[in-house]
Amino acid sequence: VRVAINGYGVIGRRLADAVAAQTDMELAGVVKVRADYKARLAVEKGYPLYAADEKSRTALKALGVSPRGVADDLISDVDIVVDACPDEVGAANKATYQRLGRRAIFQGGEEHDVAGFSFVAQCNYEAARGRQFVRVVSCNTTALCRVLHSLDGQFGLRRAGVVIARRAADPDETGKGPIDAISLDPVTIPSHHAHDVNTVLPQLKIVTMAIKVPTTHMHLHSLLLSLATPTSEAAVLEALEHTPRLLLITGREGFKSTASVIDYAREKKRSRNDVYEAVVWRDSVRADDSEAYLFLGVHQEAIVVPENVDAIRALCSQVAAAESMRLTNQTLGIAR
Ligand SMILES: NC(=O)c1ccc[n+]([C@@H]2O[C@H](COP(=O)([O-])OP(=O)(O)OC[C@H]3O[C@@H](n4cnc5c(N)ncnc54)[C@H](OP(=O)(O)O)[C@@H]3O)[C@@H](O)[C@H]2O)c1
């Protein structure tokens, strides 16, 4: 499957590496706007570089990294485009994908309606088959869908309450804050995340509230769940142990903060410290009759990477969900 990555930032650069690592995919090219070190590094990696438009082409040439063409040249020559442009730019790009008759995957910064289908591999891979467009949901929504879909299947979820502490900015977004505050983001309840989870799991009753904290690595969710079937901590842990793309860690072993999780990924020699799994603190899990509680960590830069690779297969191949997830996991070093 020939794949174009349109947008080569936080997500696009990770997706390019992940696609290049798949034996059933070919990275046909990446699209850049600005002439900067990231464009130079793409060329050094051997990735075919394309300019977003003629203005970018001129700027990239001036940098000494001649692009092979502009975005349209690349898009005309692939099976699928993964759009990793900033929020709402993807929606504007949709007309190009339609004009050139190409399949496309959008990211969570776009509205559900841009694609008409919101994707999380373990929830709805098979239903994505044959579609021209899908949207891989945001980092927070991906993590919530993995955990809630699994627990709903096991115990029946009556209601989920989630408090989301969001990282204020990605590591190189030096112009964003807060630096010395906790922002209510938004002040009103629910935050948009509840609605977004419902684009994948429409029946789920969920309320989310979100705050922004001065950190750049990872979000932390506090889950308060009401279950239809009374259960025990052991049973909840058992269900989580069988949930794909979920990493169980313990505070007793020294995982006291999100910083330890990133440190773990560094020690595991994960590319860019990436944690593709939703992370649950084993010793945070509490179950009391029909109530359950837990802490869930989300590495915002990484968690959607495996979902995008699976979405490419769902749209462009006959590979079944379990096999696609196995192949993706194997190449990214995800245990299950
Ligand atoms: N960052 C996260 O934590 C995160 C997590 C999950 C989902 N997402 C979603 O993923 C998407 C991308 O986010 P991101 O954080 O990767 O953004 P980003 O780091 O700002 O990268 C965006 C990329 O798109 C390029 N770009 C801008 N306008 C373009 C255009 N008109 N045509 C082609 N490329 C263009 C930029 O090019 P230049 O580099 O040349 O300027 C940049 O490489 C968004 O929908 C976002 O909501 C982000």
Short mmCIF file of C-alpha atoms and ligand atoms in Angstrom, two decimals:
data_model
loop_
_atom_site.label_atom_id
_atom_site.label_comp_id
_atom_site.label_asym_id
_atom_site.label_seq_id
_atom_site.Cartn_x
_atom_site.Cartn_y
_atom_site.Cartn_z
CA VAL A 1 0.00 0.00 0.00
CA ARG A 2 1.53 3.33 -1.06
CA VAL A 3 1.06 5.90 1.70
CA ALA A 4 1.50 9.69 1.74
CA ILE A 5 1.88 11.57 5.02
CA ASN A 6 0.52 15.10 4.63
CA GLY A 7 1.95 17.13 7.52
CA TYR A 8 5.25 16.25 9.16
CA GLY A 9 4.95 17.52 12.73
CA VAL A 10 4.48 15.78 16.10
CA ILE A 11 2.17 13.10 14.70
CA GLY A 12 3.25 13.07 11.02
CA ARG A 13 6.91 12.32 11.78
CA ARG A 14 5.94 9.38 14.00
CA LEU A 15 3.52 8.07 11.38
CA ALA A 16 6.18 8.27 8.66
CA ASP A 17 8.54 6.09 10.73
CA ALA A 18 5.73 3.66 11.60
CA VAL A 19 4.60 3.29 7.98
CA ALA A 20 8.20 2.85 6.80
CA ALA A 21 8.51 -0.02 9.31
CA GLN A 22 5.55 -2.02 7.85
CA THR A 23 6.48 -4.68 5.28
CA ASP A 24 3.08 -4.35 3.55
CA MET A 25 3.33 -0.54 3.15
CA GLU A 26 5.56 1.88 1.28
CA LEU A 27 6.14 5.44 2.46
CA ALA A 28 5.69 7.30 -0.83
CA GLY A 29 6.44 10.72 0.64
CA VAL A 30 5.93 13.36 3.32
CA VAL A 31 4.63 16.91 2.87
CA LYS A 32 6.21 19.94 4.59
CA VAL A 33 5.29 23.62 4.63
CA ARG A 34 8.22 25.28 6.35
CA ALA A 35 11.84 25.00 5.31
CA ASP A 36 13.41 23.90 8.60
CA TYR A 37 15.58 21.21 10.17
CA LYS A 38 12.66 18.77 10.17
CA ALA A 39 12.56 18.93 6.35
CA ARG A 40 16.31 18.32 6.22
CA LEU A 41 16.02 15.34 8.59
CA ALA A 42 13.26 13.79 6.47
CA VAL A 43 15.58 13.86 3.46
CA GLU A 44 18.46 12.47 5.55
CA LYS A 45 16.19 9.55 6.50
CA GLY A 46 15.60 8.89 2.82
CA TYR A 47 11.94 9.94 2.90
CA PRO A 48 10.72 11.50 -0.37
CA LEU A 49 9.98 15.14 0.50
CA TYR A 50 7.17 17.18 -1.09
CA ALA A 51 6.24 20.83 -0.61
CA ALA A 52 2.72 21.82 0.45
CA ASP A 53 2.60 24.36 -2.42
CA GLU A 54 4.81 26.39 -4.79
CA LYS A 55 5.74 28.90 -2.08
CA SER A 56 6.98 26.06 0.17
CA ARG A 57 8.78 24.49 -2.79
CA THR A 58 10.77 27.70 -3.30
CA ALA A 59 11.60 27.95 0.43
CA LEU A 60 12.67 24.28 0.62
CA LYS A 61 14.87 24.68 -2.47
CA ALA A 62 16.52 27.68 -0.81
CA LEU A 63 17.27 25.46 2.22
CA GLY A 64 19.04 23.08 -0.16
CA VAL A 65 16.57 20.20 0.21
CA SER A 66 14.91 20.06 -3.19
CA PRO A 67 11.42 18.62 -2.89
CA ARG A 68 10.32 16.08 -5.50
CA GLY A 69 7.17 18.04 -6.21
CA VAL A 70 4.15 19.58 -4.51
CA ALA A 71 1.47 17.84 -2.43
CA ASP A 72 -0.84 17.19 -5.40
CA ASP A 73 1.94 15.30 -7.25
CA LEU A 74 2.37 12.97 -4.28
CA ILE A 75 -1.33 12.53 -3.51
CA SER A 76 -2.10 11.63 -7.16
CA ASP A 77 0.38 8.77 -6.90
CA VAL A 78 -0.65 6.93 -3.69
CA ASP A 79 -3.37 4.59 -2.43
CA ILE A 80 -4.03 6.58 0.72
CA VAL A 81 -3.14 9.86 2.42
CA VAL A 82 -2.71 10.16 6.16
CA ASP A 83 -3.49 13.78 6.95
CA ALA A 84 -1.46 14.96 9.95
CA CYS A 85 -1.95 18.69 9.45
CA PRO A 86 -2.96 21.05 12.28
CA ASP A 87 -6.57 21.12 13.52
CA GLU A 88 -9.04 22.12 10.79
CA VAL A 89 -6.42 22.13 8.00
CA GLY A 90 -7.35 18.49 7.41
CA ALA A 91 -10.98 19.49 6.81
CA ALA A 92 -9.79 22.02 4.23
CA ASN A 93 -7.62 19.34 2.56
CA LYS A 94 -10.59 17.00 2.13
CA ALA A 95 -11.60 18.70 -1.14
CA THR A 96 -8.18 17.81 -2.61
CA TYR A 97 -8.56 14.15 -1.61
CA GLN A 98 -12.03 14.11 -3.16
CA ARG A 99 -10.84 15.84 -6.35
CA LEU A 100 -8.00 13.32 -6.75
CA GLY A 101 -10.20 10.37 -5.71
CA ARG A 102 -7.96 9.28 -2.84
CA ARG A 103 -8.70 7.56 0.45
CA ALA A 104 -7.69 9.57 3.51
CA ILE A 105 -7.28 9.25 7.25
CA PHE A 106 -7.83 12.38 9.35
CA GLN A 107 -6.71 13.03 12.93
CA GLY A 108 -8.56 13.85 16.12
CA GLY A 109 -8.23 17.61 15.64
CA GLU A 110 -10.89 17.33 12.96
CA GLU A 111 -14.61 17.00 13.62
CA HIS A 112 -16.22 13.55 13.28
CA ASP A 113 -18.24 14.79 10.29
CA VAL A 114 -15.11 15.41 8.19
CA ALA A 115 -14.78 11.63 7.78
CA GLY A 116 -18.17 10.43 9.03
CA PHE A 117 -16.44 7.55 10.83
CA SER A 118 -14.29 7.72 13.99
CA PHE A 119 -11.81 4.89 14.43
CA VAL A 120 -10.21 2.96 17.30
CA ALA A 121 -8.81 -0.37 16.07
CA GLN A 122 -10.03 -2.61 18.88
CA CYS A 123 -13.53 -1.09 18.82
CA ASN A 124 -14.50 -0.79 15.13
CA TYR A 125 -11.75 -1.86 12.68
CA GLU A 126 -14.03 -4.11 10.61
CA ALA A 127 -16.70 -1.42 10.25
CA ALA A 128 -14.13 0.88 8.59
CA ARG A 129 -13.65 -1.42 5.60
CA GLY A 130 -14.51 -0.02 2.20
CA ARG A 131 -14.68 3.58 3.40
CA GLN A 132 -12.93 6.44 1.63
CA PHE A 133 -12.42 8.46 4.82
CA VAL A 134 -11.94 7.73 8.51
CA ARG A 135 -10.84 9.86 11.44
CA VAL A 136 -8.47 8.42 14.05
CA VAL A 137 -9.77 9.99 17.27
CA SER A 138 -7.67 12.14 19.60
CA CYS A 139 -5.15 10.81 22.11
CA ASN A 140 -7.52 11.18 25.09
CA THR A 141 -10.41 9.58 23.24
CA THR A 142 -8.27 6.67 22.01
CA ALA A 143 -7.18 5.82 25.56
CA LEU A 144 -10.70 6.13 26.98
CA CYS A 145 -12.16 3.98 24.20
CA ARG A 146 -9.59 1.21 24.75
CA VAL A 147 -10.34 0.98 28.49
CA LEU A 148 -14.09 1.68 28.48
CA HIS A 149 -14.85 -0.61 25.52
CA SER A 150 -13.09 -3.45 27.32
CA LEU A 151 -14.74 -2.88 30.73
CA ASP A 152 -18.15 -2.32 29.13
CA GLY A 153 -17.86 -5.66 27.32
CA GLN A 154 -16.91 -7.41 30.57
CA PHE A 155 -19.14 -5.78 33.20
CA GLY A 156 -21.54 -3.45 31.40
CA LEU A 157 -20.89 0.24 32.09
CA ARG A 158 -23.86 2.14 33.54
CA ARG A 159 -21.98 5.43 33.57
CA ALA A 160 -18.40 6.71 33.31
CA GLY A 161 -17.15 9.89 35.00
CA VAL A 162 -13.68 11.03 33.91
CA VAL A 163 -11.52 13.91 35.19
CA ILE A 164 -8.82 14.67 32.61
CA ALA A 165 -5.63 16.52 33.54
CA ARG A 166 -4.21 17.53 30.15
CA ARG A 167 -0.62 18.40 29.32
CA ALA A 168 -0.52 22.12 28.49
CA ALA A 169 1.63 21.80 25.35
CA ASP A 170 3.78 19.38 23.38
CA PRO A 171 7.51 19.57 24.26
CA ASP A 172 8.52 21.99 21.47
CA GLU A 173 5.46 24.27 21.77
CA THR A 174 7.32 26.88 23.78
CA GLY A 175 4.76 29.61 23.19
CA LYS A 176 1.90 27.80 24.97
CA GLY A 177 0.93 27.79 28.63
CA PRO A 178 -0.07 27.87 31.39
CA ILE A 179 3.33 28.02 33.12
CA ASP A 180 2.10 28.74 36.65
CA ALA A 181 -1.59 27.87 36.85
CA ILE A 182 -4.09 25.07 36.46
CA SER A 183 -6.58 26.11 33.79
CA LEU A 184 -10.15 24.88 33.69
CA ASP A 185 -10.30 23.72 30.09
CA PRO A 186 -13.18 24.37 29.65
CA VAL A 187 -14.88 25.75 32.77
CA THR A 188 -18.14 24.15 31.70
CA ILE A 189 -18.94 20.45 32.10
CA PRO A 190 -18.84 18.21 30.14
CA SER A 191 -15.66 18.82 28.15
CA HIS A 192 -15.78 17.83 24.48
CA HIS A 193 -14.13 14.46 25.23
CA ALA A 194 -17.39 12.80 26.30
CA HIS A 195 -19.00 13.63 22.97
CA ASP A 196 -15.88 12.42 21.17
CA VAL A 197 -15.95 9.02 22.95
CA ASN A 198 -19.57 8.72 21.81
CA THR A 199 -18.47 9.04 18.16
CA VAL A 200 -16.86 5.59 18.65
CA LEU A 201 -19.00 4.13 21.46
CA PRO A 202 -22.39 5.78 20.89
CA GLN A 203 -24.29 3.94 23.66
CA LEU A 204 -21.90 4.80 26.49
CA LYS A 205 -23.08 7.20 29.21
CA ILE A 206 -20.05 9.36 29.97
CA VAL A 207 -19.29 12.73 31.55
CA THR A 208 -15.82 14.29 31.23
CA MET A 209 -14.29 17.36 32.88
CA ALA A 210 -10.89 18.70 31.87
CA ILE A 211 -8.13 20.85 33.34
CA LYS A 212 -4.79 21.88 31.81
CA VAL A 213 -1.62 21.44 33.87
CA PRO A 214 1.89 22.88 33.25
CA THR A 215 3.57 19.79 31.81
CA THR A 216 4.48 18.61 28.30
CA HIS A 217 4.52 14.82 28.65
CA MET A 218 1.27 12.88 29.05
CA HIS A 219 -2.29 13.38 30.22
CA LEU A 220 -3.62 11.75 33.40
CA HIS A 221 -7.25 10.59 33.65
CA SER A 222 -9.09 9.72 36.88
CA LEU A 223 -11.91 7.27 36.08
CA LEU A 224 -14.99 6.78 38.28
CA LEU A 225 -17.12 4.00 36.83
CA SER A 226 -20.56 2.64 37.64
CA LEU A 227 -20.92 -1.00 36.55
CA ALA A 228 -24.03 -3.03 35.75
CA THR A 229 -22.46 -6.21 37.18
CA PRO A 230 -21.00 -6.06 40.71
CA THR A 231 -17.35 -7.06 40.58
CA SER A 232 -14.01 -7.29 42.38
CA GLU A 233 -10.62 -5.64 41.92
CA ALA A 234 -9.19 -8.96 40.74
CA ALA A 235 -11.86 -9.21 38.02
CA VAL A 236 -11.27 -5.62 36.82
CA LEU A 237 -7.51 -6.25 36.71
CA GLU A 238 -8.09 -9.49 34.81
CA ALA A 239 -10.15 -7.60 32.22
CA LEU A 240 -7.43 -4.93 31.91
CA GLU A 241 -4.75 -7.61 31.52
CA HIS A 242 -6.62 -8.82 28.43
CA THR A 243 -7.20 -5.35 26.97
CA PRO A 244 -5.07 -4.78 23.85
CA ARG A 245 -2.53 -1.94 23.85
CA LEU A 246 -2.77 -1.39 27.57
CA LEU A 247 0.26 -1.32 29.87
CA LEU A 248 -0.21 -2.12 33.57
CA ILE A 249 2.36 -0.53 35.89
CA THR A 250 2.57 -0.22 39.68
CA GLY A 251 3.30 2.60 42.09
CA ARG A 252 5.08 0.07 44.34
CA GLU A 253 7.72 -0.35 41.61
CA GLY A 254 8.35 3.40 41.58
CA PHE A 255 5.90 4.58 38.94
CA LYS A 256 4.83 7.61 40.97
CA SER A 257 4.21 10.03 38.12
CA THR A 258 3.97 10.43 34.36
CA ALA A 259 7.71 11.23 34.38
CA SER A 260 8.46 7.63 35.42
CA VAL A 261 6.40 6.34 32.51
CA ILE A 262 8.41 8.39 30.01
CA ASP A 263 11.62 7.30 31.76
CA TYR A 264 10.49 3.67 31.33
CA ALA A 265 9.97 4.23 27.60
CA ARG A 266 13.48 5.74 27.34
CA GLU A 267 14.98 2.72 29.08
CA LYS A 268 13.03 0.41 26.76
CA LYS A 269 14.72 2.31 23.88
CA ARG A 270 11.36 3.24 22.40
CA SER A 271 11.72 5.64 19.49
CA ARG A 272 11.31 9.21 20.88
CA ASN A 273 10.33 7.76 24.35
CA ASP A 274 6.99 6.84 22.81
CA VAL A 275 4.37 5.05 24.90
CA TYR A 276 1.83 3.67 22.43
CA GLU A 277 -0.17 1.90 25.14
CA ALA A 278 -2.82 3.33 27.43
CA VAL A 279 -1.19 3.12 30.87
CA VAL A 280 -3.08 1.98 33.98
CA TRP A 281 -1.63 2.04 37.49
CA ARG A 282 -2.40 -1.47 38.76
CA ASP A 283 -2.48 -0.38 42.40
CA SER A 284 -4.89 2.47 41.62
CA VAL A 285 -7.61 0.01 40.61
CA ARG A 286 -10.41 -0.12 43.21
CA ALA A 287 -13.68 -1.98 42.90
CA ASP A 288 -16.45 -1.68 45.44
CA ASP A 289 -19.53 -3.67 44.46
CA SER A 290 -20.81 -1.79 41.38
CA GLU A 291 -18.25 1.03 41.45
CA ALA A 292 -14.72 0.98 40.04
CA TYR A 293 -11.92 3.57 40.06
CA LEU A 294 -8.54 3.86 38.38
CA PHE A 295 -5.80 6.20 37.09
CA LEU A 296 -5.06 6.14 33.35
CA GLY A 297 -2.03 7.77 31.67
CA VAL A 298 -1.90 8.83 28.01
CA HIS A 299 1.24 9.72 26.04
CA GLN A 300 -0.41 12.21 23.73
CA GLU A 301 2.29 12.20 21.03
CA ALA A 302 2.33 8.42 20.60
CA ILE A 303 -0.94 6.65 21.39
CA VAL A 304 -2.61 7.31 18.01
CA VAL A 305 0.35 5.97 15.97
CA PRO A 306 -0.69 2.26 15.99
CA GLU A 307 -4.32 3.25 15.31
CA ASN A 308 -3.29 5.10 12.12
CA VAL A 309 -1.30 2.10 10.86
CA ASP A 310 -4.30 -0.18 11.46
CA ALA A 311 -6.64 2.33 9.82
CA ILE A 312 -4.50 2.18 6.65
CA ARG A 313 -4.97 -1.62 6.54
CA ALA A 314 -8.69 -1.37 7.32
CA LEU A 315 -9.20 0.93 4.32
CA CYS A 316 -6.71 -0.52 1.83
CA SER A 317 -6.33 -4.26 2.50
CA GLN A 318 -8.15 -7.48 3.35
CA VAL A 319 -6.11 -8.00 6.52
CA ALA A 320 -8.36 -8.80 9.51
CA ALA A 321 -8.36 -6.65 12.65
CA ALA A 322 -6.47 -9.07 14.91
CA GLU A 323 -3.76 -9.70 12.30
CA SER A 324 -3.34 -5.99 11.56
CA MET A 325 -2.99 -5.19 15.25
CA ARG A 326 -0.48 -8.03 15.64
CA LEU A 327 1.64 -6.75 12.73
CA THR A 328 1.51 -3.16 13.98
CA ASN A 329 2.33 -4.18 17.53
CA GLN A 330 5.28 -6.29 16.38
CA THR A 331 6.88 -3.45 14.44
CA LEU A 332 6.38 -0.87 17.21
CA GLY A 333 7.42 -3.12 20.11
CA ILE A 334 3.97 -3.28 21.74
CA ALA A 335 3.67 -6.49 23.75
CA ARG A 336 -0.09 -7.04 23.20
N1 LIG B 1 0.21 16.66 19.19
C1 LIG B 1 -0.54 15.78 19.80
O1 LIG B 1 -0.32 15.49 20.95
C2 LIG B 1 -1.69 15.14 19.08
C3 LIG B 1 -2.21 13.95 19.62
C4 LIG B 1 -3.25 13.31 18.94
C5 LIG B 1 -3.78 13.88 17.80
N2 LIG B 1 -3.26 15.04 17.33
C6 LIG B 1 -3.85 15.60 16.11
O2 LIG B 1 -2.97 15.35 15.01
C7 LIG B 1 -3.06 16.42 14.07
C8 LIG B 1 -1.68 16.99 13.85
O3 LIG B 1 -1.22 17.53 15.07
P1 LIG B 1 0.32 17.76 15.35
O4 LIG B 1 0.43 17.97 16.82
O5 LIG B 1 1.15 16.71 14.72
O6 LIG B 1 0.55 19.15 14.63
P2 LIG B 1 1.93 19.87 14.32
O7 LIG B 1 3.03 19.31 15.16
O8 LIG B 1 1.68 21.32 14.34
O9 LIG B 1 2.26 19.43 12.83
C9 LIG B 1 1.45 19.81 11.76
C10 LIG B 1 2.20 19.60 10.48
O10 LIG B 1 1.36 19.98 9.40
C11 LIG B 1 2.10 20.81 8.54
N3 LIG B 1 1.16 21.71 7.86
C12 LIG B 1 0.59 22.84 8.25
N4 LIG B 1 -0.24 23.33 7.33
C13 LIG B 1 -0.15 22.47 6.30
C14 LIG B 1 -0.72 22.42 5.03
N5 LIG B 1 -1.57 23.37 4.63
N6 LIG B 1 -0.39 21.39 4.20
C15 LIG B 1 0.49 20.42 4.59
N7 LIG B 1 1.05 20.42 5.81
C16 LIG B 1 0.74 21.44 6.63
C17 LIG B 1 3.11 21.50 9.37
O11 LIG B 1 4.19 21.81 8.50
P3 LIG B 1 5.50 22.58 8.96
O12 LIG B 1 6.19 21.71 9.95
O13 LIG B 1 6.27 22.66 7.71
O14 LIG B 1 5.03 23.86 9.53
C18 LIG B 1 3.48 20.42 10.36
O15 LIG B 1 4.49 19.57 9.86
C19 LIG B 1 -4.10 17.39 14.63
O16 LIG B 1 -5.37 17.05 14.15
C20 LIG B 1 -4.05 17.10 16.12
O17 LIG B 1 -5.22 17.47 16.81
C21 LIG B 1 -2.21 15.67 17.92
#
